[in-house]
Short mmCIF file of C-alpha atoms in Angstrom, two decimals:
data_model
loop_
_atom_site.label_atom_id
_atom_site.label_comp_id
_atom_site.label_asym_id
_atom_site.label_seq_id
_atom_site.Cartn_x
_atom_site.Cartn_y
_atom_site.Cartn_z
CA UNK Z 36 -0.03 -0.02 0.00
CA UNK Z 37 1.34 3.63 -0.98
CA UNK Z 38 0.83 6.13 1.54
CA UNK Z 39 1.11 9.97 0.96
CA UNK Z 40 1.51 12.92 2.98
CA UNK Z 41 2.00 16.51 2.20
CA UNK Z 42 3.57 19.18 4.66
CA UNK Z 43 4.47 22.92 4.09
CA UNK Z 44 0.96 24.89 3.54
CA UNK Z 45 0.17 27.97 5.21
CA UNK Z 46 -1.01 31.62 4.74
CA UNK Z 47 1.42 33.95 2.92
CA UNK Z 48 1.18 37.32 1.19
CA UNK Z 49 1.23 38.07 -2.25
CA UNK Z 50 4.72 37.86 -3.71
CA UNK Z 51 5.82 35.48 -1.40
CA UNK Z 52 7.18 31.91 -1.73
CA UNK Z 53 6.17 28.47 -0.14
CA UNK Z 54 7.57 25.23 -0.26
CA UNK Z 55 5.31 22.03 -0.17
CA UNK Z 56 6.77 18.63 0.74
CA UNK Z 57 5.57 15.28 -0.18
CA UNK Z 58 6.69 11.84 1.36
CA UNK Z 59 5.71 8.62 -0.27
CA UNK Z 60 5.99 5.26 1.61
CA UNK Z 61 7.31 3.35 -1.10
CA UNK Z 62 8.59 3.79 -4.44
CA UNK Z 63 7.35 1.04 -6.82
CA UNK Z 64 6.13 0.71 -10.29
CA UNK Z 65 2.63 1.92 -8.95
CA UNK Z 66 4.09 5.12 -7.74
CA UNK Z 67 6.68 5.78 -10.73
CA UNK Z 68 5.33 9.19 -11.01
CA UNK Z 69 4.25 11.89 -8.80
CA UNK Z 70 2.41 15.02 -9.13
CA UNK Z 71 0.76 18.10 -7.55
CA UNK Z 72 -2.83 18.82 -7.81
CA UNK Z 73 -4.72 21.54 -6.40
CA UNK Z 74 -8.48 22.76 -5.79
CA UNK Z 75 -9.25 26.17 -5.38
CA UNK Z 76 -12.37 27.25 -3.54
CA UNK Z 77 -15.56 26.07 -5.28
CA UNK Z 78 -13.68 24.69 -8.39
CA UNK Z 79 -12.31 21.35 -9.69
CA UNK Z 80 -8.94 19.52 -9.06
CA UNK Z 81 -6.37 20.79 -11.48
CA UNK Z 82 -2.90 19.87 -12.48
CA UNK Z 83 0.03 21.77 -11.04
CA UNK Z 84 3.48 20.03 -11.76
CA UNK Z 85 4.43 16.40 -12.23
CA UNK Z 86 7.74 14.57 -12.01
CA UNK Z 87 8.88 10.93 -12.44
CA UNK Z 88 11.59 9.08 -10.22
CA UNK Z 89 13.60 7.67 -12.70
CA UNK Z 90 14.21 10.50 -15.21
CA UNK Z 91 13.20 13.20 -13.26
CA UNK Z 92 11.43 14.54 -16.26
CA UNK Z 93 9.05 17.18 -14.92
CA UNK Z 94 5.84 19.15 -16.28
CA UNK Z 95 3.87 22.24 -15.26
CA UNK Z 96 0.48 23.66 -15.96
CA UNK Z 97 0.81 26.92 -17.91
CA UNK Z 98 -0.46 28.95 -14.86
CA UNK Z 99 2.57 28.19 -12.84
CA UNK Z 100 5.47 27.80 -15.30
CA UNK Z 101 8.35 30.15 -14.44
CA UNK Z 102 7.05 30.48 -11.08
CA UNK Z 103 6.70 27.10 -9.50
CA UNK Z 104 9.42 24.11 -9.33
CA UNK Z 105 8.89 20.40 -8.66
CA UNK Z 106 12.11 18.27 -7.59
CA UNK Z 107 12.65 15.07 -6.09
CA UNK Z 108 14.71 13.47 -3.67
CA UNK Z 109 14.94 9.75 -4.43
CA UNK Z 110 16.82 8.68 -1.60
CA UNK Z 111 14.20 9.98 1.11
CA UNK Z 112 11.12 9.39 -1.15
CA UNK Z 113 10.34 13.15 -1.18
CA UNK Z 114 8.77 15.69 -3.72
CA UNK Z 115 9.08 19.17 -3.45
CA UNK Z 116 6.97 22.10 -4.69
CA UNK Z 117 8.61 25.32 -4.68
CA UNK Z 118 6.18 28.16 -5.34
CA UNK Z 119 7.21 31.62 -5.87
CA UNK Z 120 5.55 34.79 -6.72
CA UNK Z 121 2.41 33.62 -5.45
CA UNK Z 122 -0.95 35.22 -6.07
CA UNK Z 123 -4.47 35.23 -4.64
CA UNK Z 124 -5.00 32.88 -7.76
CA UNK Z 125 -2.79 30.20 -6.17
CA UNK Z 126 -5.21 29.67 -3.00
CA UNK Z 127 -6.19 26.26 -2.63
CA UNK Z 128 -5.70 23.16 -1.30
CA UNK Z 129 -2.74 21.26 -2.60
CA UNK Z 130 -2.56 17.75 -3.08
CA UNK Z 131 0.25 15.21 -3.39
CA UNK Z 132 -0.78 12.16 -5.58
CA UNK Z 133 1.39 9.17 -6.87
CA UNK Z 134 0.65 6.84 -9.99
CA UNK Z 135 1.94 4.34 -12.36
CA UNK Z 136 2.99 6.79 -15.17
CA UNK Z 137 2.88 10.73 -15.54
CA UNK Z 138 -0.22 12.65 -16.77
CA UNK Z 139 -1.87 15.70 -16.03
CA UNK Z 140 -5.46 13.78 -15.16
CA UNK Z 141 -6.52 13.16 -11.71
CA UNK Z 142 -7.13 9.75 -12.80
CA UNK Z 143 -3.88 9.06 -13.80
CA UNK Z 144 -2.92 8.76 -10.15
CA UNK Z 145 -4.26 6.05 -7.69
CA UNK Z 146 -2.67 7.48 -4.30
CA UNK Z 147 -3.24 10.73 -2.75
CA UNK Z 148 -2.38 12.63 0.36
CA UNK Z 149 -4.76 14.31 2.50
CA UNK Z 150 -4.31 17.78 1.09
CA UNK Z 151 -2.50 21.23 2.39
CA UNK Z 152 -3.97 24.33 2.60
CA UNK Z 153 -2.19 27.32 1.07
CA UNK Z 154 -3.74 30.84 1.33
CA UNK Z 155 -2.26 33.79 -0.58
CA UNK Z 156 -3.58 37.19 0.71
CA UNK Z 157 -3.40 40.14 -1.85
#
């Protein structure tokens, strides 16, 4: 069983930076790809960034390109999301997810964390 846990959310001001961390209990074929999604208030869950353990290939939503960076620490089963130049539009619950292959849809991932709130005040 793959377990996923996010930490690092909080309340910040517009323009600030924040780092989210995600730890996965085990790295197997079923958790070969990791991703961050977010769900803004009153909206659906949307892809933010993704990365694979082996190649480190990363992908980003257009809305965060150039501001957010996803990285990994294979030895410690950690994935990070560094968020810079935050705006109120980034306010959401952020979820970490694990799945067998990379994708931009929530259905591509089988294992999810409980979510962490990020609130950006303008």
